[in-house]
XYZ file of C-alpha atoms in Angstrom:
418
model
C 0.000 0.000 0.000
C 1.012 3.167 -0.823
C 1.995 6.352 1.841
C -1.348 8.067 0.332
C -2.961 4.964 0.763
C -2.228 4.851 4.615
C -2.725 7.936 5.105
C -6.517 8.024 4.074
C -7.018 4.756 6.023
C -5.682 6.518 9.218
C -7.290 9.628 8.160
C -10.800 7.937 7.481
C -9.864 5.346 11.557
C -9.498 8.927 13.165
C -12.346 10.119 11.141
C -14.564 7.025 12.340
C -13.417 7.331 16.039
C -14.340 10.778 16.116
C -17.805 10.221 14.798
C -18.242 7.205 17.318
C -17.165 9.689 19.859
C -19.494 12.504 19.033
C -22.596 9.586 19.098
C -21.720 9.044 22.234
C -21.656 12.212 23.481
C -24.944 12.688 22.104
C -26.565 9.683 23.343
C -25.086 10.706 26.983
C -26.450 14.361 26.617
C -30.046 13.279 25.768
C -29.954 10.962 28.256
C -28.827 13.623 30.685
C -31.319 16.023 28.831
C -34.143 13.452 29.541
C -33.498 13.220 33.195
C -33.207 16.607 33.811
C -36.770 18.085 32.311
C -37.963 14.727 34.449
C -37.035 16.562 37.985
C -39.128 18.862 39.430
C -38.144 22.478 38.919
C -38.368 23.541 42.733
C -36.503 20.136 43.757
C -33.053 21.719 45.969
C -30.385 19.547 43.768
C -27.514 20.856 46.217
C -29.182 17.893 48.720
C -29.021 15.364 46.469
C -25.217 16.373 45.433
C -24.288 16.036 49.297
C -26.238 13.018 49.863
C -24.031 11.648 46.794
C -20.757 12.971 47.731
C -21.275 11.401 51.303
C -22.161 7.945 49.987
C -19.537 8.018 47.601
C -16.883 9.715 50.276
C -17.175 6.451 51.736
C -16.799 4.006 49.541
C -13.601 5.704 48.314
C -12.369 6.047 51.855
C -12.890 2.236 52.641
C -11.675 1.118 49.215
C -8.116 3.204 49.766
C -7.430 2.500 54.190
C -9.091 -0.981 53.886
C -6.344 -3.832 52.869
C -6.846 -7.991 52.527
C -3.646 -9.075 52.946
C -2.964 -12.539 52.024
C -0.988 -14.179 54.760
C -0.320 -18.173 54.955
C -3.281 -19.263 53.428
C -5.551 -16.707 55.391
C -7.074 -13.045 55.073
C -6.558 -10.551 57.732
C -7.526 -6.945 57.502
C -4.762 -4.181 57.542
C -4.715 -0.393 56.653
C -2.376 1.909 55.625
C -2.306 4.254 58.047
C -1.140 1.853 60.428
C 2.260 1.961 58.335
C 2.306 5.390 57.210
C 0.467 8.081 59.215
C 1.439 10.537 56.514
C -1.607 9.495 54.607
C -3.857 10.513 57.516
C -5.663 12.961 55.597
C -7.086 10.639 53.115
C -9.349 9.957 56.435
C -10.344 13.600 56.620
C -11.391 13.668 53.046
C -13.550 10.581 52.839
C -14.847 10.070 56.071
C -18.387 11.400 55.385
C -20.225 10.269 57.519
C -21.144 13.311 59.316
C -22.654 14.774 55.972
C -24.792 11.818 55.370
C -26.912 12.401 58.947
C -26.779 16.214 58.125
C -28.453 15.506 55.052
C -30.905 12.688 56.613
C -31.768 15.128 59.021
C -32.975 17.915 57.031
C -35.057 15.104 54.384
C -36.289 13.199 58.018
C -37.849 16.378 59.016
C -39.124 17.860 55.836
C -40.640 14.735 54.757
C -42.339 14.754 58.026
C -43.660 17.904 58.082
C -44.802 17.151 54.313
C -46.721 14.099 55.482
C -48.786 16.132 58.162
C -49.397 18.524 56.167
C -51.156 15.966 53.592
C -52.539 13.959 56.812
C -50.316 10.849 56.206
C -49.929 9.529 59.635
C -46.641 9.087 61.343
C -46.713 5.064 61.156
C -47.243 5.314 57.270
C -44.577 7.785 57.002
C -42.190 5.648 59.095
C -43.438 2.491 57.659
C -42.500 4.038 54.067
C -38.867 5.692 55.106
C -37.927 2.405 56.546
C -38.814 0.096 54.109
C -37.011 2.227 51.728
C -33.922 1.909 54.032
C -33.894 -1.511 54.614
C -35.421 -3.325 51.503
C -31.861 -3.629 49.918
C -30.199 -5.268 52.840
C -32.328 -8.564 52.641
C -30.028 -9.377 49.732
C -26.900 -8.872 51.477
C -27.752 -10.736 54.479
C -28.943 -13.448 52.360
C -25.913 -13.472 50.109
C -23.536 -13.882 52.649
C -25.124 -16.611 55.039
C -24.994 -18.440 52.096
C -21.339 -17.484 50.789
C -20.246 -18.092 54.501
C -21.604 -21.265 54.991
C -20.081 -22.386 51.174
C -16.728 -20.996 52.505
C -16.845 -23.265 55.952
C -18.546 -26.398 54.363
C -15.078 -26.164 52.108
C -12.568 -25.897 54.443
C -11.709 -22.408 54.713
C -9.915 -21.118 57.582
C -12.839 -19.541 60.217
C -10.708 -16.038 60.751
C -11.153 -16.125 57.343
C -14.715 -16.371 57.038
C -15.141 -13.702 60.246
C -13.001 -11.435 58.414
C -14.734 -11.001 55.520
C -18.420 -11.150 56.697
C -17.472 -8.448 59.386
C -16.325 -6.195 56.366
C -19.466 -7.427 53.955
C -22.073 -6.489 56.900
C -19.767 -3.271 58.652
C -22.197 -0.883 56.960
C -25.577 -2.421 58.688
C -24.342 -0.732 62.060
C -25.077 2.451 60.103
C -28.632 1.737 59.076
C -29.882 0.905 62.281
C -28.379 3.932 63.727
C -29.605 6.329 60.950
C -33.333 4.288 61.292
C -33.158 5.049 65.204
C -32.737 8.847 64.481
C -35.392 8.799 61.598
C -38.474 6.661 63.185
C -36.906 9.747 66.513
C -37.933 12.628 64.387
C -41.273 14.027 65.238
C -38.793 14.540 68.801
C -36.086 15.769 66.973
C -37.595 18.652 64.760
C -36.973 21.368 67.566
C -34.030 19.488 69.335
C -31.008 21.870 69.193
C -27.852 20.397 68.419
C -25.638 22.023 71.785
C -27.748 19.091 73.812
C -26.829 16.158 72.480
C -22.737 17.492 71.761
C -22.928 18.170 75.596
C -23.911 14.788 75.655
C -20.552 13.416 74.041
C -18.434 15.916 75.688
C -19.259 14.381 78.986
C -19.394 11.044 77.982
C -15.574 11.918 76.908
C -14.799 13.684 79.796
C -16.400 11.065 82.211
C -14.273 7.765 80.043
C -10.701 10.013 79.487
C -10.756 12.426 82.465
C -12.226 10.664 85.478
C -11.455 6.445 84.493
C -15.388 6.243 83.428
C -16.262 2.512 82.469
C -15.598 1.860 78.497
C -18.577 1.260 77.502
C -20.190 4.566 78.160
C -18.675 5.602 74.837
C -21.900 3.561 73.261
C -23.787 6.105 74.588
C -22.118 8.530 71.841
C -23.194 6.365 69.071
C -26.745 7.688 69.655
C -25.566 11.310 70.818
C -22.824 11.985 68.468
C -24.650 11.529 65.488
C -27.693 12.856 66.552
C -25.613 15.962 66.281
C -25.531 16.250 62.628
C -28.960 15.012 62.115
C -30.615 18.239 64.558
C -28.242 19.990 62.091
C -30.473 18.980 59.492
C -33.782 19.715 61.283
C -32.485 23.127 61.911
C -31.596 23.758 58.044
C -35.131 22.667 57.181
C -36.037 25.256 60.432
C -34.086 27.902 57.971
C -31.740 28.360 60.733
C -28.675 28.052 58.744
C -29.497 29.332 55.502
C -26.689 32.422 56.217
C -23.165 31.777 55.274
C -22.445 33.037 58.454
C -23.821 29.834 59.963
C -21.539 27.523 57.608
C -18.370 29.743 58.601
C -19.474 29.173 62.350
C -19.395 25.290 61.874
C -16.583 25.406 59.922
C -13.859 27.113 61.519
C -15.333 26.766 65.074
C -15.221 22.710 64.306
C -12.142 22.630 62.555
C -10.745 24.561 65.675
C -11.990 22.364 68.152
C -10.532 19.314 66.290
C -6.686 20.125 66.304
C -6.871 21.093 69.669
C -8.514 17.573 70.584
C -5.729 16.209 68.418
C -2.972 18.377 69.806
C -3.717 18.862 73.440
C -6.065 16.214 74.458
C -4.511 12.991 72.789
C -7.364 11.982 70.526
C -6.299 10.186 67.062
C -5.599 12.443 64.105
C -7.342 9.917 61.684
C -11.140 10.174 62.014
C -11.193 6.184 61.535
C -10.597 3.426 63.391
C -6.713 2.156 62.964
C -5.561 -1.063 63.547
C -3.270 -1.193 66.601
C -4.345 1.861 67.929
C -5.632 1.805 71.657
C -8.294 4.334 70.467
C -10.078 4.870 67.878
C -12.257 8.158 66.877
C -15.172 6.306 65.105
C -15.702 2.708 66.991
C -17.546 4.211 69.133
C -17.707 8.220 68.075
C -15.733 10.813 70.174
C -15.752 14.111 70.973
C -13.012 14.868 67.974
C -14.977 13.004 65.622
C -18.278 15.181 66.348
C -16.211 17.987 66.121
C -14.614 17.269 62.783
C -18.383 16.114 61.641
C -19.166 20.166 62.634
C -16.785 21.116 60.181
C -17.757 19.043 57.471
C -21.543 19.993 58.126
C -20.428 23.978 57.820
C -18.372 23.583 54.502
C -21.393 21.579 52.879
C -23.818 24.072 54.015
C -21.364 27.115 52.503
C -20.706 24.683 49.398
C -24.790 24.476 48.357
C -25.339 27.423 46.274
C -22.751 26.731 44.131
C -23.672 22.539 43.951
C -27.222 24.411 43.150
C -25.072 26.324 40.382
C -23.198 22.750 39.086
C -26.514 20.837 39.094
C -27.816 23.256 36.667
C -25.659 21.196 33.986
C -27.818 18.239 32.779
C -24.890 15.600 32.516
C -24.014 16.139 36.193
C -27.487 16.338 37.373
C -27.732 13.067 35.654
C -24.950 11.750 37.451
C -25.906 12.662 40.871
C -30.053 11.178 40.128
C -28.185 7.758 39.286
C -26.490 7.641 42.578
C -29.313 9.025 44.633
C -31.363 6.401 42.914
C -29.121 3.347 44.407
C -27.541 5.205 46.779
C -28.125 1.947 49.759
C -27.557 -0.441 47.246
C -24.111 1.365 46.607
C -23.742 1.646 50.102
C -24.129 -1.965 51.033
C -22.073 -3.831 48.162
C -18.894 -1.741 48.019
C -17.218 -3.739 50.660
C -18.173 -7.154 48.671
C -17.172 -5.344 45.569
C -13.613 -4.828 47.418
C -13.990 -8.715 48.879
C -14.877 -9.813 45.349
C -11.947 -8.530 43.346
C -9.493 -9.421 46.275
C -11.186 -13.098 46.310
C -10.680 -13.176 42.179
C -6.979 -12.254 41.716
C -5.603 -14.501 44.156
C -6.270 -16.796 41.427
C -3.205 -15.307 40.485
C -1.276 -15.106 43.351
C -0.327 -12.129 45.341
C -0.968 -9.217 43.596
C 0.437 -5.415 44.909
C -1.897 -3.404 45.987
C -4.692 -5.948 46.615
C -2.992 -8.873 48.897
C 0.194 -7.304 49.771
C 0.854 -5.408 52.733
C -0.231 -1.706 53.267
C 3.201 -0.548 53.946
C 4.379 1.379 51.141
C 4.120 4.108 48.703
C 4.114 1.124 46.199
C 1.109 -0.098 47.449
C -0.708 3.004 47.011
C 0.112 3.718 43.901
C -0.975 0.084 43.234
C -4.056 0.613 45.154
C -5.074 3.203 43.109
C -4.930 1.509 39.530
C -7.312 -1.075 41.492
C -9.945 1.341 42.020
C -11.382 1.509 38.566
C -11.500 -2.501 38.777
C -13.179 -2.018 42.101
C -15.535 0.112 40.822
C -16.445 -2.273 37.518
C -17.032 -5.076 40.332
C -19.562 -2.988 42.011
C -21.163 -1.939 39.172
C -21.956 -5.966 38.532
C -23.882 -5.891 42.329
C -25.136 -2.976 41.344
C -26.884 -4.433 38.106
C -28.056 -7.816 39.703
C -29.484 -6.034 43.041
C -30.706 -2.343 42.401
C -34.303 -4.084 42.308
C -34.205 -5.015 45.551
C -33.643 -0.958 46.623
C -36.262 -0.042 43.861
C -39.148 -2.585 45.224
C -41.592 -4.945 43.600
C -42.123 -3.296 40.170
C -39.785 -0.601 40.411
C -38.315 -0.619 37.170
C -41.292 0.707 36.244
C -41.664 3.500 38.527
C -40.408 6.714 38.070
C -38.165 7.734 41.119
C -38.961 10.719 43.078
C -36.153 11.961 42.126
C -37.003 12.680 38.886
C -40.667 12.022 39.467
C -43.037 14.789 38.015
C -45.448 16.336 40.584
C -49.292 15.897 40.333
C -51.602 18.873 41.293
C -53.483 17.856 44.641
C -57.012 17.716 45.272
C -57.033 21.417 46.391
C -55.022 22.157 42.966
C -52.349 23.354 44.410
C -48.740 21.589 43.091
C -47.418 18.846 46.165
C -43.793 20.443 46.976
C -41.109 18.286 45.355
C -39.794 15.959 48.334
C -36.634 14.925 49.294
C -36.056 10.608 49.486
């Protein structure tokens, strides 16, 4: 062949991979496009970005500190801040958590107050939030009696099995917390947020100061984040809808935290490390509800300008997807993790997934194993979404993007928060 001859094949490959390219594009902006006109106009998107942002905060944060390593024919959890505490802020950017109960707070209490004002009584209401919540979970829980009692039945080592279920069923501790505080609500809506943080600083002060018993710090599992959820039920109050309230939380929180971590010995990372004698999150402390104060007052300074970037209908789309699965998200990333790390040892150790969290090696390894990670969840994602969607829910339009019906009055229902 010829060098003209090449050159019009290349020129008419390039020409063909742009055109591909541009379909795509289009198919993604209609799409987007689609979703978009399908969302009320007076829904507040910034919610649904935070709500996003804090599910997917997590999953990040456990995929990156949370290490299998393979170890004479066994699994064993290990993190990488136990090795290098240089990578401590990694903790402070994905630990969430805080941000989630903010949000929950503020969509608790206005969905309430929606519901009375319709005449939907509080068991409905409750009845509705929860099965929501915990529809998805019967899978998991199902899933992985069966996948433990495979695992036993053929020999594997019983640490083994313990390890990995604890990881697969960690996030259930934060349903039944986050359920507590909902079916709480109709007490919460007026509950200011100083009462239960005086709660957890004297918890703290009664376990550190004065040789309290250990397991008063349960009590802060309740208290500490209640703390971010009356947050919430004072947004929806319009207490905090000045900047000046966000700068408040902010700096006072962030404050508050390095002196816990300077002066008062609490851990710098806001999760648990193995090793440590304390940990910040199993159960909360004092530092943790402080750093949660901080996160609360940057999201709250950070919504008019999510209200700005939702405008754009291909991230708008991308935030409805994961506020449409956000549980099931929630619940399989840690068998996503388990999944891949079960899979490649097919092929021996691998960096990054079986190795030891102990150097900059394994990061960087880490991190090419995220997008693998990710394809792995999007497989539990496929088969189980249903579950979080209900009986029939393909074929239901999510409130989401759900458009409003006039009520019997003929007045429009306000677009709800789910």
């Amino acid at each position: 062949m010829t060098d003209v001859g090449v050159r019009g094949a290349r020129d008419v490959g390039v020409r063909g991979a742009r055109d591909a390219e541009r379909g795509v594009r289009t198919v993604v902006r209609r799409g987007a496009e689609r979703v978009a006109a399908a969302t009320p106009a007076d829904r507040d998107r910034a919610v649904d970005a935070l709500r996003a942002a804090a599910v997917l905060g997590v999953v990040l944060g456990h995929w990156l500190v949370t290490a299998l390593v393979a170890d004479s024919g066994t699994l064993r959890t290990a993190s990488p801040l136990q090795h290098m505490p240089w990578l401590t802020p990694v903790s402070w950017l994905f630990q969430t958590l805080a941000v989630f109960f903010l949000v929950g707070g503020h969509v608790a209490t206005r969905s309430l107050a929606s519901a009375r004002a319709r005449g939907v009584p509080y068991h409905r209401w409750l009845t509705a939030r929860l099965t929501r919540l915990f529809r998805p979970v019967a899978a998991v829980l199902v899933l992985w009696t069966v996948a433990a009692l495979a695992l036993l039945l053929s020999g594997a080592e019983f640490g083994t099995v313990r390890t990995l279920v604890k990881l697969a069923l960690s996030p259930l501790w934060f349903l039944v917390v986050f359920a507590a505080l909902t079916a709480a609500t109709p007490l919460l809506t007026r509950l200011n947020p100083l009462w239960p943080l005086a709660v957890v600083l004297h918890v703290d002060l009664l376990r550190f100061g004065l040789g309290g018993p250990s397991w008063l710090g349960w009590v802060n599992v309740a208290a500490g984040w209640l703390v971010p959820f009356t947050l919430g039920a004072a947004w929806t109050r319009g207490e905090l809808e000045r900047r000046r309230a966000g700068w408040v939380l902010l700096v006072g929180g962030a404050v508050a935290t390095a002196g816990l971590v300077a002066w008062a010995g609490y851990p710098a990372s806001m999760v648990g490390v193995p090793g440590e004698g304390m940990s910040n999150l199993d159960p909360p402390t004092l530092a943790v509800v402080t750093f949660g104060l901080a996160q609360c007052g940057l999201a709250l300074l950070l919504r008019e300008r999510l209200r700005q970037a939702m405008r754009r209908p291909v991230a708008w789309a991308a935030v409805a997807l994961v506020n449409l699965s956000a549980m099931t998200v929630f619940l399989w990333h840690q068998t996503a993790l388990m999944a891949t790390t079960a899979t490649g040892l097919l092929a021996g150790r691998l960096p990054g997934l079986h190795t030891s969290p102990d150097s900059l090696g394994w990061v960087g390894a880490r991190l090419l194993w995220l997008p693998v990670f990710a394809l792995a969840l999007a497989a539990c994602w496929a088969a189980f979404r249903s579950f979080e969607q209900g009986a029939g829910g393909r074929g239901r339009r999510s409130r989401v993007m759900r458009a409003h019906r006039p009520s019997d009055r003929g007045t429009a229902v306000k677009a709800r928060h789910v």
